[in-house]
Amino acid sequence: MAYLLHRLLTDAAARQPRRPAIAASGCVLTYQELDQLSNKVARALLRLGVSPGDRVGVLAPKSAASVIGIYGALKAGACYVPLDPKAPDQRLSYVAADSGMTVIIADEARAPHAAALASRVRQARGVLVAGVPGSQDGAQAGPSTDQGAAVLPWSAVAAESAAPLPDHAIETDLAYILYTSGSTGMPKGVMISHRNSLSFVEWSAAAAGLSDRDRVCSPAPLHFDLSVFDLFASCQAAACLCVLPEGAATFPVSIARWLETERISVWYSVPSVLTLLACYGGLQQFDLAHVRTVIFAGEVFPPRYLAKLMTGLPHPRYLNWYGPTETNVCTAFEVPPGSAGAGPVPIGKACANTEVFGITGEGRQVSLPGEIGELYVRGPSLMRGYWGQPAKTREVLVASPFRAEYEEPVYRTGDLVTLDQAGNYLYLGRRDTMVKIRGYRVELGEVEAALYRHPAIREAAVVPVPDELLGNRLRAVVTADEPGSLGRQSVLDHCRQWLPSYMVPDLVEIRQALPRTSTGKVDRAGLASE
Amino acid sequence: METIIKDYISQELVRDPELLPLADEASLLDSGILDSLSLLQLVVFLEERFAITVGDADLLPENFASVNTICAYLRAREPAKQAAHG
C-alpha cells in the first residue's frame, strides 16, 4: 500500500499506463505521461536546490500543468502550497513569505507574476514554469533581475530525464499546506502530511466507489481542500481527473452541457454550485445518465434546493461529506432517495479509521438525540498543526478528554452538533465567529483586521447576513477617524487589496459610532439583528 | 441602457479596481468579473430594472460576454422597452 501521495501516481502508471489521468482544456495526459512529466519537474526542482521538506508554491488554476507541478513537487520531497491566482497580491505575498517558499511553480501565463512574488521572499531561488508537451516558451529565461526572480522555462524542465526518482520523503512529512482564514488577521497554514492525506484519499476513493472507468470533476480550486479528492483519490483508482473550464463554470447551463459532453460520472463541490445547477442548469435538457455519484461538502445544503436537485437528477447517489481542512473529511452521510427536503441533511457518522464525538458544555459526551456539544475528531487524518504557529495549534489539537493513559491529540472543530434518532450527527452552527461563504471559511476577525488597516477607519465590526445561495454575505459597519473623511468605495477598494473576493464585505455602512453592550463591547448581536 | 448596466456592474460586481473604467466591449468573462454567483446577481438586477424574465436557456456566454452583448440580448428580447430605457 502506498505511504506517499505521489506513489499513487507511479502505481497507477504501472497498472494503467495508457488510461487518461487528466483531461483539461482539450489536453489529455495518460498516467504514463503524467508520471514521466512530473519526474522531469522533480528533477528540475532538485537541480534548483529544492531539499526535502521545502515549501514549493503553485500559482496556477487547476490544469494539466499545475497537476504535473504538484506531483513533481511531491516527488522532490517538497510540500506544495497552492497560491490562489485570484487572490490579491498582498495576501499571496504573505503566504509566500510565511511558508518560506523556495520555488514557485507557475504556468506560462503566470510566470511573470510568480517571479515578482518570488523576488519578495528571502528564501526563494526562482520560478519553475510548468507546461505540457507542445507548450510554447514565452517566459523570459535567465538570471534574477530587479523585477523578479530567476525563471526556469518549460523547455529546460522538459529536457530533464523522465526516469523514476528515489523517494525523498516519509509518510509523516508534509505533503501540502493549505492556507485558510485566520481570526487574528492573517491566513494560517494547515499542515497536512502524506499519511494525513492518504487516510482521507483511501477512504474517499472507496466511499465514492471510484474505478478506472470514472471521470471525476471537482470545480474547487487547488487552495480549497475539496481539490484533494480529484487530485489524489482519482489517481488511487486510476480514474480521469476532468477540469471544468473556467468559462463554463460561470453559467449553470454550460456546466450541465459540459457534464454531458465530458461524460462526468463523479462530481464533488460545495452545495452552492449544485443549487445553481438545480435552479438554472436546465438539467432536463441534457443526458446526464452517466453521473452516478454527487458529493457535496463545505457548507450546509439548503434542504429545498437539495430536494430540487434530487428531483431534477434522481438517479445518482448523493453523499454529504463533512470535515474542516484540519481533519480532511471526518464524517459522511448518504442521502436516501426521496428523503431530501424534510429537514437539515445530517453530516452523518464517522468515516472509517476516524472517531468523532460531541462534548457538552459540562464536559459530558453527547450520547442522546437533542444533546448539544462541540464536535471533536481523532484519527490519522488530523493535520500536523498550523505552520509556524505552535501556540495556535495547541488551542485546537488538545489531549483527549477520555484517555488519560497516553497522549493522543484530538481536534476541536468549534462546530456545534447534536445527534438524530438514527445516531447521525447534525451540524448546528459555530461556537465562534467563523462563517462560511460559498464553502470558504471566513473568520470575521480577519475581515475586521483588514478594515483596521485602512488609514481613515477608527472602528470596524463585521457581521454575517445569512443568504441561502451564498451561505452568508458580509456586512461591515465602520466609523471614521474624522467625520466625512471616509467613503464606501474607498473601504471596498481597500478590502480588495487585502482580501480574496469572497471575503470582501457586500455591504458597507459608515456610522458615527458603533452600538455598545452594557460592558462597553461592540454589540455584534445587536448589529446582526438590525 | 449601456450606462445603466455598466454602472451597476462597475459598482456592484467589479472586485478588482484595475478593471475600471469598464469598456462596453470589455469581456466580463475573461476578466473574472462574472462568475456563477455575480451572474445571478446581474440577472436579478436586469429582471427588476427592465421588467423581463431571463430564462435558464438564455444564461449563456454569448449573451453575457460584455456590456454590448447584454444590451443586444435585451434589445432582441424586448424591442418595445428599448425606447423607454435606451
Coordinates of N, CA, C and O in Angstrom, one line a residue, chain A residues 382-453:
Chain A
L382 N -5.9 13.8 10.9 CA -5.7 15.2 11.5 C -4.4 15.8 11.1 O -3.4 15.2 11.0
M383 N -4.5 17.1 10.8 CA -3.4 17.9 10.4 C -2.2 17.8 11.4 O -2.4 17.4 12.6
R384 N -1.0 18.1 11.0 CA 0.2 18.1 11.9 C 0.2 19.4 12.7 O 0.9 19.5 13.7
G385 N -0.6 20.4 12.3 CA -0.6 21.7 13.0 C -0.7 22.8 12.1 O -0.8 22.7 10.9
Y386 N -0.7 24.1 12.6 CA -0.6 25.3 11.8 C 0.9 25.6 11.6 O 1.6 25.7 12.6
W387 N 1.2 25.9 10.4 CA 2.6 26.2 10.0 C 3.1 27.4 10.9 O 2.5 28.5 10.8
G388 N 4.2 27.2 11.6 CA 4.8 28.2 12.3 C 4.0 28.8 13.5 O 4.3 29.9 14.0
Q389 N 3.0 28.1 13.9 CA 2.1 28.6 15.0 C 1.8 27.6 16.0 O 0.7 27.1 16.1
P390 N 2.8 27.2 16.8 CA 2.6 26.1 17.8 C 1.6 26.5 18.8 O 0.8 25.6 19.2
A391 N 1.5 27.7 19.2 CA 0.5 28.1 20.2 C -0.9 28.0 19.7 O -1.8 27.4 20.4
K392 N -1.1 28.4 18.5 CA -2.4 28.3 17.9 C -2.8 26.8 17.6 O -3.9 26.4 17.8
T393 N -1.8 26.0 17.3 CA -2.0 24.6 17.1 C -2.5 23.9 18.4 O -3.4 23.1 18.4
R394 N -1.9 24.4 19.6 CA -2.2 23.7 20.9 C -3.7 24.1 21.3 O -4.3 23.5 22.1
E395 N -4.2 25.2 20.7 CA -5.6 25.6 21.1 C -6.6 24.6 20.5 O -7.7 24.4 21.0
V396 N -6.2 23.9 19.4 CA -7.2 23.1 18.7 C -6.8 21.6 18.7 O -7.7 20.7 18.7
L397 N -5.5 21.3 18.7 CA -5.1 19.9 18.9 C -4.8 19.7 20.4 O -3.8 20.1 20.9
V398 N -5.8 19.1 21.1 CA -5.7 19.0 22.5 C -5.7 17.5 22.9 O -6.0 16.7 22.1
A399 N -5.4 17.3 24.2 CA -5.4 16.0 24.8 C -6.8 15.4 24.8 O -7.8 16.2 25.0
S400 N -7.0 14.1 24.5 CA -8.3 13.5 24.5 C -8.9 13.6 25.9 O -8.2 13.2 26.9
P401 N -10.1 14.1 26.1 CA -10.7 14.2 27.4 C -11.0 12.8 28.0 O -11.3 12.7 29.2
F402 N -11.0 11.7 27.1 CA -11.4 10.4 27.6 C -10.3 9.4 27.7 O -10.5 8.2 27.7
R403 N -9.0 9.9 27.6 CA -7.9 9.0 27.5 C -6.8 9.5 28.3 O -6.0 10.2 27.9
A404 N -6.7 9.1 29.6 CA -5.7 9.6 30.5 C -4.4 8.8 30.4 O -3.4 9.2 30.8
E405 N -4.5 7.5 29.8 CA -3.3 6.6 29.9 C -2.2 7.1 29.0 O -1.0 6.9 29.3
Y406 N -2.5 7.6 27.8 CA -1.5 8.1 26.9 C -2.0 9.3 26.2 O -3.2 9.5 26.0
E407 N -1.0 10.1 25.6 CA -1.4 11.3 25.0 C -1.7 11.0 23.5 O -1.0 10.4 22.8
E408 N -2.8 11.5 23.1 CA -3.2 11.5 21.7 C -3.9 12.7 21.3 O -4.9 13.0 22.0
P409 N -3.5 13.5 20.3 CA -4.2 14.7 20.1 C -5.6 14.5 19.5 O -5.8 13.5 18.7
V410 N -6.6 15.2 19.9 CA -7.9 15.3 19.2 C -8.1 16.7 18.8 O -7.6 17.6 19.4
Y411 N -8.8 16.8 17.7 CA -9.1 18.2 17.1 C -10.4 18.7 17.5 O -11.5 18.0 17.4
R412 N -10.4 19.9 18.1 CA -11.6 20.6 18.4 C -12.1 21.4 17.2 O -11.5 22.3 16.8
T413 N -13.3 21.0 16.7 CA -13.7 21.6 15.4 C -14.3 23.0 15.6 O -14.3 23.8 14.7
G414 N -14.8 23.3 16.8 CA -15.5 24.6 17.0 C -16.9 24.5 16.4 O -17.7 25.5 16.5
D415 N -17.3 23.4 15.9 CA -18.6 23.2 15.3 C -19.6 22.6 16.4 O -19.2 21.6 17.1
L416 N -20.8 23.1 16.5 CA -21.7 22.5 17.5 C -22.6 21.5 16.8 O -23.1 21.8 15.6
V417 N -22.8 20.4 17.4 CA -23.6 19.3 16.8 C -24.5 18.7 17.8 O -24.4 18.9 19.0
T418 N -25.5 17.9 17.3 CA -26.3 17.1 18.1 C -26.5 15.7 17.3 O -25.9 15.6 16.2
L419 N -27.2 14.8 18.0 CA -27.4 13.5 17.3 C -28.9 13.4 16.9 O -29.8 14.0 17.6
D420 N -29.2 12.7 15.8 CA -30.6 12.4 15.5 C -30.9 11.0 16.0 O -30.1 10.3 16.6
Q421 N -32.1 10.6 15.7 CA -32.6 9.3 16.3 C -31.8 8.1 15.7 O -31.6 7.1 16.4
A422 N -31.2 8.3 14.5 CA -30.5 7.2 13.9 C -29.0 7.2 14.3 O -28.2 6.4 13.7
G423 N -28.6 8.1 15.2 CA -27.2 8.2 15.6 C -26.3 9.0 14.6 O -25.1 8.9 14.7
N424 N -27.0 9.7 13.7 CA -26.2 10.6 12.8 C -26.0 12.0 13.5 O -26.9 12.5 14.2
Y425 N -24.8 12.6 13.3 CA -24.6 13.9 13.8 C -25.3 14.9 12.9 O -25.4 14.7 11.7
L426 N -25.8 16.0 13.5 CA -26.4 17.1 12.8 C -25.6 18.3 13.1 O -25.3 18.6 14.3
Y427 N -25.2 19.1 12.1 CA -24.5 20.3 12.3 C -25.5 21.4 12.8 O -26.5 21.6 12.1
L428 N -25.1 22.2 13.8 CA -26.0 23.2 14.3 C -25.4 24.6 14.1 O -26.2 25.6 13.9
G429 N -24.1 24.8 14.2 CA -23.5 26.1 14.0 C -22.1 26.2 14.6 O -21.6 25.2 14.9
R430 N -21.6 27.4 14.8 CA -20.3 27.6 15.3 C -20.3 28.1 16.7 O -21.2 28.8 17.1
R431 N -19.2 27.8 17.4 CA -19.1 28.4 18.7 C -18.2 29.7 18.7 O -17.9 30.2 19.7
D432 N -17.8 30.1 17.5 CA -17.0 31.3 17.4 C -17.5 32.2 16.3 O -18.7 32.0 15.8
T433 N -16.7 33.0 15.7 CA -17.2 33.9 14.7 C -16.7 33.6 13.3 O -16.5 34.4 12.4
M434 N -16.5 32.3 13.1 CA -16.2 31.9 11.7 C -17.5 31.6 10.9 O -18.4 31.1 11.5
V435 N -17.5 32.1 9.7 CA -18.7 31.8 8.9 C -18.3 31.2 7.5 O -17.1 31.2 7.2
K436 N -19.2 30.6 6.8 CA -18.9 30.0 5.5 C -19.5 30.9 4.4 O -20.7 31.2 4.5
I437 N -18.7 31.2 3.4 CA -19.2 31.9 2.3 C -18.9 31.1 1.0 O -17.7 30.9 0.8
R438 N -19.8 30.6 0.3 CA -19.6 29.8 -0.9 C -18.7 28.6 -0.5 O -17.8 28.2 -1.3
G439 N -18.8 28.1 0.7 CA -18.0 27.0 1.2 C -16.6 27.4 1.7 O -16.0 26.6 2.4
Y440 N -16.2 28.6 1.5 CA -14.9 29.1 2.1 C -15.1 29.5 3.5 O -16.1 30.1 3.9
R441 N -14.1 29.2 4.3 CA -14.1 29.6 5.7 C -13.7 31.1 5.8 O -12.7 31.5 5.2
V442 N -14.5 31.9 6.5 CA -14.1 33.3 6.7 C -14.2 33.6 8.2 O -15.2 33.4 8.8
E443 N -13.0 34.0 8.7 CA -13.0 34.5 10.1 C -13.4 36.0 10.1 O -12.7 36.7 9.4
L444 N -14.4 36.3 10.8 CA -14.8 37.7 10.7 C -13.7 38.6 11.2 O -13.5 39.7 10.8
G445 N -12.9 38.1 12.2 CA -11.8 38.8 12.7 C -10.7 39.2 11.6 O -10.1 40.2 11.7
E446 N -10.6 38.3 10.6 CA -9.6 38.6 9.6 C -10.1 39.7 8.7 O -9.4 40.6 8.3
V447 N -11.5 39.8 8.5 CA -12.0 40.9 7.7 C -11.9 42.2 8.5 O -11.6 43.2 7.9
E448 N -12.2 42.1 9.8 CA -12.1 43.3 10.6 C -10.6 43.8 10.6 O -10.4 45.0 10.6
A449 N -9.7 42.9 10.8 CA -8.3 43.3 10.8 C -7.9 44.0 9.5 O -7.1 44.9 9.5
A450 N -8.4 43.5 8.4 CA -8.2 44.2 7.1 C -8.7 45.6 7.1 O -8.1 46.6 6.6
L451 N -10.0 45.7 7.6 CA -10.6 47.1 7.7 C -9.8 48.0 8.5 O -9.6 49.2 8.2
Y452 N -9.2 47.5 9.6 CA -8.4 48.3 10.5 C -7.1 48.8 9.9 O -6.5 49.8 10.4
R453 N -6.7 48.2 8.8 CA -5.5 48.7 8.1 C -5.8 49.9 7.3 O -4.9 50.5 6.7

